[in-house]
Coordinates of C-alpha atoms and ligand atoms in Angstrom, one line a residue:
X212 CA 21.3 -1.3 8.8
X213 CA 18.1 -0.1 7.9
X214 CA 15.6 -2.2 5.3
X215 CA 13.8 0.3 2.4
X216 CA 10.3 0.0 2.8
X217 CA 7.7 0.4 0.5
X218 CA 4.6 1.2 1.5
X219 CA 1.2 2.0 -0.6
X220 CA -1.5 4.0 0.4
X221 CA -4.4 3.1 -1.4
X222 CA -6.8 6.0 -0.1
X223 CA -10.0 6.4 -0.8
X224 CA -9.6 4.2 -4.4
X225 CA -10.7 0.5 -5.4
X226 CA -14.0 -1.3 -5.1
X227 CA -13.1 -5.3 -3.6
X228 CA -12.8 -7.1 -6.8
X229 CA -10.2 -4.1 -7.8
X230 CA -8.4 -4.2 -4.9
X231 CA -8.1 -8.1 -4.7
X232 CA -6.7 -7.9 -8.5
X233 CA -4.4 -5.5 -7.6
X234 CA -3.5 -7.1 -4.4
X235 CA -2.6 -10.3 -6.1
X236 CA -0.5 -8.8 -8.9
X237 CA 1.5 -7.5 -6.1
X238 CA 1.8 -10.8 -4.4
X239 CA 3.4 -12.3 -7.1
X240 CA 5.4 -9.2 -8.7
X241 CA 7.3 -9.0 -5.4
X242 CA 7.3 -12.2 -3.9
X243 CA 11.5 -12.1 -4.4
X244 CA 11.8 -8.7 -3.6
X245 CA 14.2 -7.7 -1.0
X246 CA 12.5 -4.9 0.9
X247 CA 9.8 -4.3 3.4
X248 CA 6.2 -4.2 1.6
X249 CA 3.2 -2.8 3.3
X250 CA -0.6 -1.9 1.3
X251 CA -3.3 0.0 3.1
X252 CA -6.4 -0.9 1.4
X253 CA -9.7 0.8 2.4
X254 CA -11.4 -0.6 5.7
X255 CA -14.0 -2.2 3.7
X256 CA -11.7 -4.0 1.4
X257 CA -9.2 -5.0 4.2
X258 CA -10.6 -8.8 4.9
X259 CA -10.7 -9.4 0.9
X260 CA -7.1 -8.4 0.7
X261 CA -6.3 -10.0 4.2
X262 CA -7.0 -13.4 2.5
X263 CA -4.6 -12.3 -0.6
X264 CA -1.4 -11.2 1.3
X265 CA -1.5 -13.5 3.7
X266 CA 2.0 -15.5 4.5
X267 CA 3.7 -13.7 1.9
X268 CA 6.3 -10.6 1.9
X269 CA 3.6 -7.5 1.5
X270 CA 2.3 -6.7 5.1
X271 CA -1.1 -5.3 5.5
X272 CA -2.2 -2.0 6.7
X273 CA -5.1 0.4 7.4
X274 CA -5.2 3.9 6.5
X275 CA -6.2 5.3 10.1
X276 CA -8.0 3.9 13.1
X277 CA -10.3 5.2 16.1
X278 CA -9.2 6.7 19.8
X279 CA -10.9 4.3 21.2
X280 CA -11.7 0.3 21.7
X281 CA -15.0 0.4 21.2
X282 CA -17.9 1.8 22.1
X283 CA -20.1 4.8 21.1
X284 CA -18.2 6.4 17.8
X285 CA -20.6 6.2 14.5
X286 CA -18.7 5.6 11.7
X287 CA -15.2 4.6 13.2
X288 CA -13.3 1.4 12.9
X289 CA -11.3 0.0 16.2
X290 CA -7.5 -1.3 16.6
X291 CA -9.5 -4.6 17.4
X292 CA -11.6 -4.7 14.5
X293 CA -8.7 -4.5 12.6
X294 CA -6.3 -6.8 14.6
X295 CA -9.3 -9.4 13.8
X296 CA -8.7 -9.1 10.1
X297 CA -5.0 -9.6 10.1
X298 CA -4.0 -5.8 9.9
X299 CA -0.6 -5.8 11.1
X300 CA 0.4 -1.3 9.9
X301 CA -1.9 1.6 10.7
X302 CA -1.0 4.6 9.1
X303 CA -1.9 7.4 11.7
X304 CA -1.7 11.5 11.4
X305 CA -2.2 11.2 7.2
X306 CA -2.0 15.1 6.2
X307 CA -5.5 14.1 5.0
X308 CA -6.7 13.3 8.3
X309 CA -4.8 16.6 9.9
X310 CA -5.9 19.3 7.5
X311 CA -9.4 17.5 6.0
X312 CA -10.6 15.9 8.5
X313 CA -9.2 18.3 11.9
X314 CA -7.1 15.5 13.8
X315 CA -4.9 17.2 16.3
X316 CA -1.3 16.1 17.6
X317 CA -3.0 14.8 20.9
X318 CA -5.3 12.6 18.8
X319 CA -3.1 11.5 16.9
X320 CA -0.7 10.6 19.8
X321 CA -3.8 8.8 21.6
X322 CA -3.9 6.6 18.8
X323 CA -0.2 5.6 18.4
X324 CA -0.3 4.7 21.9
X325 CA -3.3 2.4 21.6
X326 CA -2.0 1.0 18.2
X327 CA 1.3 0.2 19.9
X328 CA -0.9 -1.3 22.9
X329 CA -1.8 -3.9 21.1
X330 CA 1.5 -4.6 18.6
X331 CA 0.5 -2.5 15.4
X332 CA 3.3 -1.2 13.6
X333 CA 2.6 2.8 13.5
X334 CA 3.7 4.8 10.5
X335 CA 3.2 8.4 11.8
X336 CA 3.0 11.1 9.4
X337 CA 4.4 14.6 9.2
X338 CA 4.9 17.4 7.1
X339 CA 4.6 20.9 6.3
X340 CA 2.0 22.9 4.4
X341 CA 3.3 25.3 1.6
X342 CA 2.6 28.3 3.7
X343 CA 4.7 26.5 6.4
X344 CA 7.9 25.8 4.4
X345 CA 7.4 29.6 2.5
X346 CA 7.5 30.8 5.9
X347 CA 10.5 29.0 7.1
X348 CA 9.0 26.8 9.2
X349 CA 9.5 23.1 7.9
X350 CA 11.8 21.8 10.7
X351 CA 9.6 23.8 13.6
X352 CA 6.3 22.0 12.2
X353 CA 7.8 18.2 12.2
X354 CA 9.4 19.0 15.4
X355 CA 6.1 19.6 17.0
X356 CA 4.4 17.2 14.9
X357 CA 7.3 14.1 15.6
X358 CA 7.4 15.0 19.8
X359 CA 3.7 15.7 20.2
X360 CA 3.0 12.2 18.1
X361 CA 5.6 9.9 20.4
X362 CA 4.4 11.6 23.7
X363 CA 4.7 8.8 26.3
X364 CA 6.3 6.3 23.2
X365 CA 8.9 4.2 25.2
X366 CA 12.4 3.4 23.5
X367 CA 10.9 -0.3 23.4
X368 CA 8.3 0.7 21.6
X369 CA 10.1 2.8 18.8
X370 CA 11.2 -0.5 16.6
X371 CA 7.2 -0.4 15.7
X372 CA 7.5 3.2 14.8
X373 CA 7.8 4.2 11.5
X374 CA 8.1 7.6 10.6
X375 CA 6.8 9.4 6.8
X376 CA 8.0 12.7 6.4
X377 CA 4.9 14.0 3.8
X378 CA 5.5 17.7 2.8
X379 CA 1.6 18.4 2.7
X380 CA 2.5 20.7 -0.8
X381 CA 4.0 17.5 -2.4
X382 CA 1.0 15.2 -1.7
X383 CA -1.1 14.4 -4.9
X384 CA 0.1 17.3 -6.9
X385 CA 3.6 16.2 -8.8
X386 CA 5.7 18.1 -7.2
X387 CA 8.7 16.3 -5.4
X388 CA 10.7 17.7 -2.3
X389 CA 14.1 17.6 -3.8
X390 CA 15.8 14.9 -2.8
X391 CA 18.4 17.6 -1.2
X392 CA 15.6 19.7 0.7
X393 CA 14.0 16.1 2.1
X394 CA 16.9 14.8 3.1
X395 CA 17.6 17.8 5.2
X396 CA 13.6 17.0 6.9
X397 CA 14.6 13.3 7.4
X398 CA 18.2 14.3 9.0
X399 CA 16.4 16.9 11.5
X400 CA 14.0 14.5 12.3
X401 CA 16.5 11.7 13.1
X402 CA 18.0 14.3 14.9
X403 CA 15.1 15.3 17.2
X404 CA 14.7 11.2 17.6
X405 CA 18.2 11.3 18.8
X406 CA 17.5 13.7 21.2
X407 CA 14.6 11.9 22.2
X408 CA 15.8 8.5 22.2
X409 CA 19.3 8.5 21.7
X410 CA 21.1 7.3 18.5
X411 CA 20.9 3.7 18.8
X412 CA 17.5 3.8 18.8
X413 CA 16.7 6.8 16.5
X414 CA 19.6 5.4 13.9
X415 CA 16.9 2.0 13.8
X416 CA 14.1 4.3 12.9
X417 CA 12.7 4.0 9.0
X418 CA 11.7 7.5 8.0
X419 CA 9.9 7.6 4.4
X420 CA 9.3 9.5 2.3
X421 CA 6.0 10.7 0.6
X422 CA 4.8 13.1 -1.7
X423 CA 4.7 12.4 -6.0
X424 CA 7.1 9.7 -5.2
X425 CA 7.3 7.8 -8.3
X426 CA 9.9 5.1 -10.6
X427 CA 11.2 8.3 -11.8
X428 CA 12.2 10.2 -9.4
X429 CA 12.1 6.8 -6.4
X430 CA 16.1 6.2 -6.8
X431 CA 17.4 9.7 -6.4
X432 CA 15.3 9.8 -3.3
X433 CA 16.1 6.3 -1.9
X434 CA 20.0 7.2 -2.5
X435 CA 19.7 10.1 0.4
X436 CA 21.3 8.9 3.5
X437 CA 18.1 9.4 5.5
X438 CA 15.8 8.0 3.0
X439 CA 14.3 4.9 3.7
X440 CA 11.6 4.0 1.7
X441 CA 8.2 5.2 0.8
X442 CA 4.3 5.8 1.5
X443 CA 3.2 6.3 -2.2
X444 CA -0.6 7.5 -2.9
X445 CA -0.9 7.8 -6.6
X446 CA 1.5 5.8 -7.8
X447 CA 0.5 2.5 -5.4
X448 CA -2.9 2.4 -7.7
X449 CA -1.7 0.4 -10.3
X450 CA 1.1 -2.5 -10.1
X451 CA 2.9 -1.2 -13.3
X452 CA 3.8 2.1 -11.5
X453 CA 4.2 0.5 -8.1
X454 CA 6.5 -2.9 -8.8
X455 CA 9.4 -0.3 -10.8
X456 CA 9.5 1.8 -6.9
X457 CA 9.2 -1.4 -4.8
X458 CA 12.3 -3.1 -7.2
X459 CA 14.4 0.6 -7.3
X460 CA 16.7 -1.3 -4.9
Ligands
LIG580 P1 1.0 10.7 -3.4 O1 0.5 10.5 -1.9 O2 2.1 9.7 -3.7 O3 -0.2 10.6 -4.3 O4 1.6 12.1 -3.5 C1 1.3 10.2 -0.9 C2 0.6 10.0 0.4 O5 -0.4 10.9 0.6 O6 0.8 9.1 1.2

């Protein structure tokens, strides 16, 4: 059986002393909840909100992480830095960090494998642009995007994968995939994992889901046989909007 889990994706939001308030209303409006919990604070607030999660049910994550170990790359953060602070979930291929910011799938796969190196959890994104699913196209872009990503990804390794299925057109903008049209995404993609792993280990697999995922809309999405929890962006700001998601089941 597979465990809903919640994650939020804090972006680019929060200075520390908003981020360790929101952190600890978390703390304590989940501490009995029954699901998997992850936050992904900014890189600079990661060792304030390290401090705050610590030992309880929410798991901590960063929002992306470099290629390499360490050496010469201004402005990037390293799988060890981050080990150090207690990160235990890097979210890696963000549709932010595809279309914004030009990672490629063999970036992206570089980094899974390093992550998994050294015993991060991985949530790998996918998803379509509009253009994309207009053109017919949805399944043929997370294929690429789910094989290209897990290059070289050993069976073993899979129970620290986590996939998000993030139609790019849903992100930030209010509009849901119906719960119908993503289930169909998160059944093709279990399907390609099957094909690439075979069903024992592809039926383990948590895919979420992400785009406009809100209270309103969380339980329609979480009842889809392929649903299994969430990366929410806007809704993960505030603990009011985020505890009603967390506690949908
Ligand atoms: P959203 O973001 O919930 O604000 O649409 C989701 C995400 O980008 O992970």
């Amino acid at each position: 059986m597979r465990q809903y889990y919640i994650a939020g994706n804090w972006k680019m939001n929060k200075t520390k002393s908003e981020a360790v308030e929101l952190a600890k209303s978390l703390v304590s409006a989940l501490k009995d909840g029954k699901n998997k919990y992850m936050i992904a604070p900014s890189f600079t607030n990661l060792d304030a909100v390290a401090q705050v999660v610590k030992g309880t049910n929410i798991r901590l994550g960063a929002q992306n992480m470099s290629t390499d170990e360490s050496g010469a790359h201004t402005g990037e953060v390293s799988v060890l830095m981050l080990k150090d602070l207690g990160v235990q979930t890097v979210i890696l291929g963000h549709s932010e960090r595809r279309h914004i910011y030009k990672e490629d799938d063999a970036m992206i796969n570089t980094k899974v494998k390093l992550a998994l190196k050294h015993g991060l959890e991985v949530i790998l994104c996918i998803g379509e642009l509009l253009e994309e699913r207009e053109a017919g196209k949805a399944e043929s872009v997370c294929e690429e995007q789910t094989r290209k990503g897990l290059s070289g990804v050993s069976a073993e390794d899979m129970k620290n994968i986590v996939i998000a299925y993030e139609p790019v057109w849903a992100i930030g903008t209010g509009k849901t995939a119906t719960p119908e049209d993503a289930q169909a995404v998160h059944a093709f993609t279990r399907k390609i994992l099957t094909d690439m792993y075979g069903s024992s280990v592809a039926e383990n697999v948590i895919i979420q889901y992400g785009g406009s995922m809100k209270a309103d809309n969380a339980q329609a999405l979480l009842n889809q046989k392929d649903i299994d929890g969430g990366l929410i962006g806007g809704a993960a700001l505030k603990a009011d909007t985020f505890e009603p998601i967390c506690k949908t089941y």
